[in-house]
Structure formats: C-alpha cells, structure tokens
PDB file of C-alpha atoms in Angstrom:
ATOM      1  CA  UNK A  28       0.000   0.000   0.000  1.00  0.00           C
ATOM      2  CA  UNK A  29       1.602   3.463  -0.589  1.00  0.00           C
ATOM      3  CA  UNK A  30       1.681   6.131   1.627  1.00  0.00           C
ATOM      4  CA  UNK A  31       1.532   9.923   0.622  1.00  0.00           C
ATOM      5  CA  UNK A  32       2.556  12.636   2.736  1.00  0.00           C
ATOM      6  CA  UNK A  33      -0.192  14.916   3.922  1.00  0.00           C
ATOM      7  CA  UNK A  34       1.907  18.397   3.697  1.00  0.00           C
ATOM      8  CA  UNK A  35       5.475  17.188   1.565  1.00  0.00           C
ATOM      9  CA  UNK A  36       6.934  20.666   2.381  1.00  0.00           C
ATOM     10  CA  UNK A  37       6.081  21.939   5.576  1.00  0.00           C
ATOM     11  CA  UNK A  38       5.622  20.373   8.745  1.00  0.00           C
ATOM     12  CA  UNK A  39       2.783  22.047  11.175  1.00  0.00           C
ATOM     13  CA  UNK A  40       3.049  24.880  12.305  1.00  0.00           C
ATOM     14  CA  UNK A  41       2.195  25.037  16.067  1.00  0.00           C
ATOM     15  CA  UNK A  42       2.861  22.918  18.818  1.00  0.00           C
ATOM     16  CA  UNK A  43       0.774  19.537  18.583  1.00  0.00           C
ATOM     17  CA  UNK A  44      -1.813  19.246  21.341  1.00  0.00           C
ATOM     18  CA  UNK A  45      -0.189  17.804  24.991  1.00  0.00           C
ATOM     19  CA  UNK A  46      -1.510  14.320  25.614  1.00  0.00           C
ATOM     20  CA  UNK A  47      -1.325  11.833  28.651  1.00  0.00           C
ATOM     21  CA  UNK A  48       0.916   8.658  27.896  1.00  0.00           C
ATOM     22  CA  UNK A  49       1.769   6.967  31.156  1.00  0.00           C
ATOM     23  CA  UNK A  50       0.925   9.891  33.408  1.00  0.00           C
ATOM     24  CA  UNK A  51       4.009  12.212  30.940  1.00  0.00           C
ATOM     25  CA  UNK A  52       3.175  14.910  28.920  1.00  0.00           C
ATOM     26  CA  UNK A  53       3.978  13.627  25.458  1.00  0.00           C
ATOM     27  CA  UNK A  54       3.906  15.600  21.601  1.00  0.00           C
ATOM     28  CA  UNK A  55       3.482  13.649  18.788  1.00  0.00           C
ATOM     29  CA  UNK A  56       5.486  16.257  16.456  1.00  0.00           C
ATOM     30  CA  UNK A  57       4.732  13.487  13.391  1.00  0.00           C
ATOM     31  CA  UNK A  58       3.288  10.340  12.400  1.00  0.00           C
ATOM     32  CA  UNK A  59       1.618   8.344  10.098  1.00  0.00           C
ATOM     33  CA  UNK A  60      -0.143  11.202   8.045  1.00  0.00           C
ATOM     34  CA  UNK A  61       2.838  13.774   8.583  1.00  0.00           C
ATOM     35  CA  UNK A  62       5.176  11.396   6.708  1.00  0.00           C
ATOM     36  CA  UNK A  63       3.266   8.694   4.999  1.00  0.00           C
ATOM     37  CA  UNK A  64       4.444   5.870   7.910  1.00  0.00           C
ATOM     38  CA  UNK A  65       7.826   6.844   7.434  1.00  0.00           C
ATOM     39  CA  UNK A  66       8.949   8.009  11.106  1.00  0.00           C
ATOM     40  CA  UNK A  67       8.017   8.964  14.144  1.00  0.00           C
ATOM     41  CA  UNK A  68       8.981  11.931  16.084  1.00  0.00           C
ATOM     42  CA  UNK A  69       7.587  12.218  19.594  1.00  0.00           C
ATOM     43  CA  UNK A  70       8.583  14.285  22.730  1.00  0.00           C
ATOM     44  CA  UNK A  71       8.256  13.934  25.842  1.00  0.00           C
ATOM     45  CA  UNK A  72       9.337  15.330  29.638  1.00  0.00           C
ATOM     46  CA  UNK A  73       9.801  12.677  32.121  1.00  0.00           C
ATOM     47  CA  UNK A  74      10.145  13.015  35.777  1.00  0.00           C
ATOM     48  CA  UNK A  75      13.790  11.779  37.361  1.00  0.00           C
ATOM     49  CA  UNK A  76      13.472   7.708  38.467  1.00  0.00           C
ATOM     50  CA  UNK A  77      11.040   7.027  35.401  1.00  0.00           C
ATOM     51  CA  UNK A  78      12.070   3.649  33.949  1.00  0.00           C
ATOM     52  CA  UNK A  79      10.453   2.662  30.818  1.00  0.00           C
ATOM     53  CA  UNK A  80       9.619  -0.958  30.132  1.00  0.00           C
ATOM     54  CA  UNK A  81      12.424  -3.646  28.743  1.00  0.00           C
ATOM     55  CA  UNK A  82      10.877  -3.930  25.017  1.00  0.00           C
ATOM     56  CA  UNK A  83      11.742  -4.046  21.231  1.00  0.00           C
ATOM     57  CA  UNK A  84      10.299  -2.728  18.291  1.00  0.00           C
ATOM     58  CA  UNK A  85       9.670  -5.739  15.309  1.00  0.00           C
ATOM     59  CA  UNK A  86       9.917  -2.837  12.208  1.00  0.00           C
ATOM     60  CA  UNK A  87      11.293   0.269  13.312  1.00  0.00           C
ATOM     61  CA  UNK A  88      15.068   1.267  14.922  1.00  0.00           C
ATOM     62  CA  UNK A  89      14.567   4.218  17.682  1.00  0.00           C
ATOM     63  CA  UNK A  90      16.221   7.066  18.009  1.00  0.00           C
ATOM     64  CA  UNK A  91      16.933   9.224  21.854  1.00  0.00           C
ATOM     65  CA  UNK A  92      17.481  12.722  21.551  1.00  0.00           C
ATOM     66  CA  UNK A  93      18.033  14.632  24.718  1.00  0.00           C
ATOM     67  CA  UNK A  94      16.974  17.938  24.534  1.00  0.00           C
ATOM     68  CA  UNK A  95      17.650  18.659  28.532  1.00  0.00           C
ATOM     69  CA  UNK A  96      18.667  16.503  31.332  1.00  0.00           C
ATOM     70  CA  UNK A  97      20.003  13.099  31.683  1.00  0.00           C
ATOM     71  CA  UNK A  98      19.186   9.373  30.631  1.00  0.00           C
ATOM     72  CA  UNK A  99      20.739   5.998  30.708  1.00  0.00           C
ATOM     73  CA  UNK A 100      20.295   4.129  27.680  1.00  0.00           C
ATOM     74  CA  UNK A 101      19.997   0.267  27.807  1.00  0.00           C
ATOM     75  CA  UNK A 102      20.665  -1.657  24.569  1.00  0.00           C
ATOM     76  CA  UNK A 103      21.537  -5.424  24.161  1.00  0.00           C
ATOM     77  CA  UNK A 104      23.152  -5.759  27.454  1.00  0.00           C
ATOM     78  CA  UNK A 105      25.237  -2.396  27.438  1.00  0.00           C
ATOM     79  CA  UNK A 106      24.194   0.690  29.453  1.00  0.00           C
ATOM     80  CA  UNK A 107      25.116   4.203  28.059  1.00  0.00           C
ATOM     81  CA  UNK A 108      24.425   7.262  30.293  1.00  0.00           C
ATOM     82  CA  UNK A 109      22.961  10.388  27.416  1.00  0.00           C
ATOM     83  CA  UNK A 110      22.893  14.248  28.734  1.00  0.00           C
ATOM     84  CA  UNK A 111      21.475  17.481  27.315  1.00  0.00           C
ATOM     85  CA  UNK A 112      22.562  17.169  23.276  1.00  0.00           C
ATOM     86  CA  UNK A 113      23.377  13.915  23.058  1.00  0.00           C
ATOM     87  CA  UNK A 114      21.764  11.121  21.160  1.00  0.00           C
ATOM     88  CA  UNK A 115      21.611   7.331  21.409  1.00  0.00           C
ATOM     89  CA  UNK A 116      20.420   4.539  19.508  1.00  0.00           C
ATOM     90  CA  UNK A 117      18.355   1.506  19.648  1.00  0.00           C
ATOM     91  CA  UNK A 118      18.146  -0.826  16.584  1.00  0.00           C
ATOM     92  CA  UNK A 119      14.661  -2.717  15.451  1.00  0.00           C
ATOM     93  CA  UNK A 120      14.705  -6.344  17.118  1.00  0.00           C
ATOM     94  CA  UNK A 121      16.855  -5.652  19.879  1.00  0.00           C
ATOM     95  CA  UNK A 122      15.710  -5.411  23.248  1.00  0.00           C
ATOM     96  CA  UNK A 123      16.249  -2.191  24.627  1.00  0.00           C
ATOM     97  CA  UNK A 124      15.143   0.788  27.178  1.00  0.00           C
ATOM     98  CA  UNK A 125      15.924   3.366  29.135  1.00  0.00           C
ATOM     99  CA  UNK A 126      15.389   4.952  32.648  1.00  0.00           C
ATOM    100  CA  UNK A 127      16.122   8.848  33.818  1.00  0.00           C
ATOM    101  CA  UNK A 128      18.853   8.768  35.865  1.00  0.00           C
ATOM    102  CA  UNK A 129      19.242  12.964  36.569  1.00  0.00           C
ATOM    103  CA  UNK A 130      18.464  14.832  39.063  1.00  0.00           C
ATOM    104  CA  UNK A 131      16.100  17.090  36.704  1.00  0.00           C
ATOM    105  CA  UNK A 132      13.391  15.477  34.791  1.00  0.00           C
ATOM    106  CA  UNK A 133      14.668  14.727  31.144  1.00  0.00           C
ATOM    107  CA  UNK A 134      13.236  16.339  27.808  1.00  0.00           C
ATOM    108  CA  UNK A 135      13.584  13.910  24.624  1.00  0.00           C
ATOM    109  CA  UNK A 136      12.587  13.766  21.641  1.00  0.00           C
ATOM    110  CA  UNK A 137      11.837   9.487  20.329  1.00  0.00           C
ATOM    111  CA  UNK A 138      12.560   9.307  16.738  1.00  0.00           C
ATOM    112  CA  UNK A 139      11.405   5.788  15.556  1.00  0.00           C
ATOM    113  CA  UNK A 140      11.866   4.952  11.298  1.00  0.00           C
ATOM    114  CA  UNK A 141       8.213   4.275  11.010  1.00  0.00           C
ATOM    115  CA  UNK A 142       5.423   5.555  12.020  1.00  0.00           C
ATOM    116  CA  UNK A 143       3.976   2.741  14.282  1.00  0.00           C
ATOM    117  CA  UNK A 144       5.298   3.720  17.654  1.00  0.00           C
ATOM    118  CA  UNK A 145       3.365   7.128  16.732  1.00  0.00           C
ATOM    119  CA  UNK A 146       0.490   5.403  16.377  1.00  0.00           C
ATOM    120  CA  UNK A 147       1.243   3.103  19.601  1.00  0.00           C
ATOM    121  CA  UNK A 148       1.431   6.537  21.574  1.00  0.00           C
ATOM    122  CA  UNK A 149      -1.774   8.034  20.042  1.00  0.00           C
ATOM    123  CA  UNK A 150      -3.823   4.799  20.844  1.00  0.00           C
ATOM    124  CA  UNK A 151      -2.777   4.805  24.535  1.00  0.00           C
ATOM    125  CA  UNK A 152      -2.994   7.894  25.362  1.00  0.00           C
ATOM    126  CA  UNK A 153      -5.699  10.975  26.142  1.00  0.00           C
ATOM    127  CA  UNK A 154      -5.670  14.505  24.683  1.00  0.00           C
ATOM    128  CA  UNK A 155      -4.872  17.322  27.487  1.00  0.00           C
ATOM    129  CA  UNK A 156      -6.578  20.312  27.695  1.00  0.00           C
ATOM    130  CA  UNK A 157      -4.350  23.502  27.452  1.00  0.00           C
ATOM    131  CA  UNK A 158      -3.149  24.341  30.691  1.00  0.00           C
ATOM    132  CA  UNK A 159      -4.383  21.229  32.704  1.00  0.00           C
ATOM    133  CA  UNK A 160      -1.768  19.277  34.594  1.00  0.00           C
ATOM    134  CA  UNK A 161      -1.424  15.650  34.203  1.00  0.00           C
ATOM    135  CA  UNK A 162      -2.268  13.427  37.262  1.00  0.00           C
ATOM    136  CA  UNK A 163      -0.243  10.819  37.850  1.00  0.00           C
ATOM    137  CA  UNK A 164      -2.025   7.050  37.240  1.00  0.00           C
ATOM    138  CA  UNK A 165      -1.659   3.884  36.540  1.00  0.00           C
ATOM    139  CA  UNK A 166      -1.937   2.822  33.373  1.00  0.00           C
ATOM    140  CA  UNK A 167      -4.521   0.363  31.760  1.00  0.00           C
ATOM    141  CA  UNK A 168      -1.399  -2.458  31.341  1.00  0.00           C
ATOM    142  CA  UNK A 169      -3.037  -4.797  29.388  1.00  0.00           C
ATOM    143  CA  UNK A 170      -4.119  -1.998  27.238  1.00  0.00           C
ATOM    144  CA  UNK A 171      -0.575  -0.836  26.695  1.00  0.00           C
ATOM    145  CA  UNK A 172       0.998  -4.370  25.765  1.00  0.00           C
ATOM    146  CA  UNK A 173      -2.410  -5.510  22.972  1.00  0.00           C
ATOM    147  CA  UNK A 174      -1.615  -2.030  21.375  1.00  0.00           C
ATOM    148  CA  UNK A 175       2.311  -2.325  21.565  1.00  0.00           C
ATOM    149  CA  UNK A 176       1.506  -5.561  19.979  1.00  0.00           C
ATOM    150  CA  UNK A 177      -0.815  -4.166  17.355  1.00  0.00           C
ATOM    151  CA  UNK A 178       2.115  -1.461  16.454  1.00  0.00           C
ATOM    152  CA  UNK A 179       4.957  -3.909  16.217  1.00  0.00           C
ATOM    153  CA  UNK A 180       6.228  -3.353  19.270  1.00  0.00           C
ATOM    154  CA  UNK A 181       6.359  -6.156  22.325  1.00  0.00           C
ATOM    155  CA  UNK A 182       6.801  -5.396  26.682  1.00  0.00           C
ATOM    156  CA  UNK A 183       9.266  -7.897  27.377  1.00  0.00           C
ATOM    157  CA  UNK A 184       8.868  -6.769  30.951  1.00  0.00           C
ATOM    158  CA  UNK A 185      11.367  -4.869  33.397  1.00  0.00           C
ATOM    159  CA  UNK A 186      14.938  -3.549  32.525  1.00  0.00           C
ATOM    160  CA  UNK A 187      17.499  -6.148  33.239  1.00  0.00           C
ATOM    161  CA  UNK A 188      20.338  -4.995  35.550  1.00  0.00           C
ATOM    162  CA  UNK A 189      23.187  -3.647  33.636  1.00  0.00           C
ATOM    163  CA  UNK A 190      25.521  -1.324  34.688  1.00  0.00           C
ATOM    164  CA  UNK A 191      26.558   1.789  32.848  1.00  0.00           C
ATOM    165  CA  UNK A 192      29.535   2.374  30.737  1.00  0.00           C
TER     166      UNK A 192
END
C-alpha cells in the first residue's frame, strides 16, 4: 500500500496538542499522516526515576534525543548514560530501554523509522486540555501491551540490571 505525505513541504506549524501517555506529557510532532508511515517523532518530559519498560520494536530502529537533562540508555546488554545534546540509539529487534537517571526530569525527543510507535502513543494515550496538569495514574497495562503488539512493538517486561559504561 503506498503512503503519501499529507503536507510534503512543511511540517505544522504550532505545537501539537499535549496528551497523557503513562501519566508524561507527550507531543506527537509526526506520524503516520505527517510522513506517509515513514517516522516517528515524539517528545516527551519525564520526571527523574522514570524507567520505561524492557521492550523491542519488530519494524522500526529508535532514536533518543536529549533535549535537557540526563538518561541511561539500555541496549543489548550495554548501558550508556545520554545528557542534554546527546543522542543514542536503539536498533529494530533488539531489546532495549531506558530509565532517567538525573536529578532534573529529562526532555527527549523518540525518533522511531516508522510511524507505528506514533500510532502506539496516540492509541494509549488521552488529549490534554491547554493548561491542565497531568495526574499521575496507573496505566490500563493490558491496554498498553495488545496495542504495543498491534504497532509492532512487544513489553518484554522490566529492565534487566546492567551497569553503565
């Protein structure tokens, strides 16, 4: 099936809306429709001590930008600490996550080379209204892993203990 880009020339122009995904305000900058399933480009701000989940991606390599703070990076059994402009790397069928381990809450921006992890994010998550503050919840899990599934994507379950480089 081929995909055509909504807008070939110009992204859009303001801010996407804020919406909820695991209790952390989250941007979906582009997706499916902004380049016809060809990457992802989502951004987030995450509180220091947030771990995500131990998973992999079946289709798409992802991509960790930090725009401000610090992360550690976990990728097929090697641990990489990331700070403000630095970048990291997770390749498609390899286990991987990554937990903030600053003392500020870390700004990144996910870059994934297809648009399913977008769409992952979307279906999981609310809108926000402007202004409103997100309370913190627990997520609907088995929600989470039948749409990871659904987007290529599979919860292999906690990060395995690995220590930095």
């Amino acid at each position: 099936m081929e995909m055509t880009v909504q807008n070939p020339i110009a992204g859009t122009q303001a801010k996407p809306a804020m919406r909820d995904f695991l209790s952390l305000p989250t941007w979906i900058h582009a997706g499916r429709i902004e380049s016809g399933g060809s990457l992802s480009l989502v951004e987030q701000i995450i509180p220091p001590g947030f771990t995500s989940p131990w998973h992999v991606h079946q289709d798409e390599d992802e991509s960790f930008f930090v725009i401000a703070g610090e992360i550690t990076v976990y990728v097929s059994g090697r641990a990489q600490i990331v700070g403000a402009g630095q970048f990291a790397f997770g390749p498609r069928a390899v286990p991987h996550g990554f937990r903030v381990t600053g003392a500020e809450p870390a700004r990144l921006l996910l870059i994934t080379t297809g648009s399913g992890f977008a769409d992952f994010v979307n279906a999981v998550s609310d809108p926000v209204a402007d202004g409103a503050a997100i309370e913190p919840h627990e997520p609907d899990i088995a929600r989470v892993i039948a749409m990871a599934e659904r987007n290529g994507l599979a919860i292999l379950g906690p990060i395995p203990d690995i220590a930095a480089a």
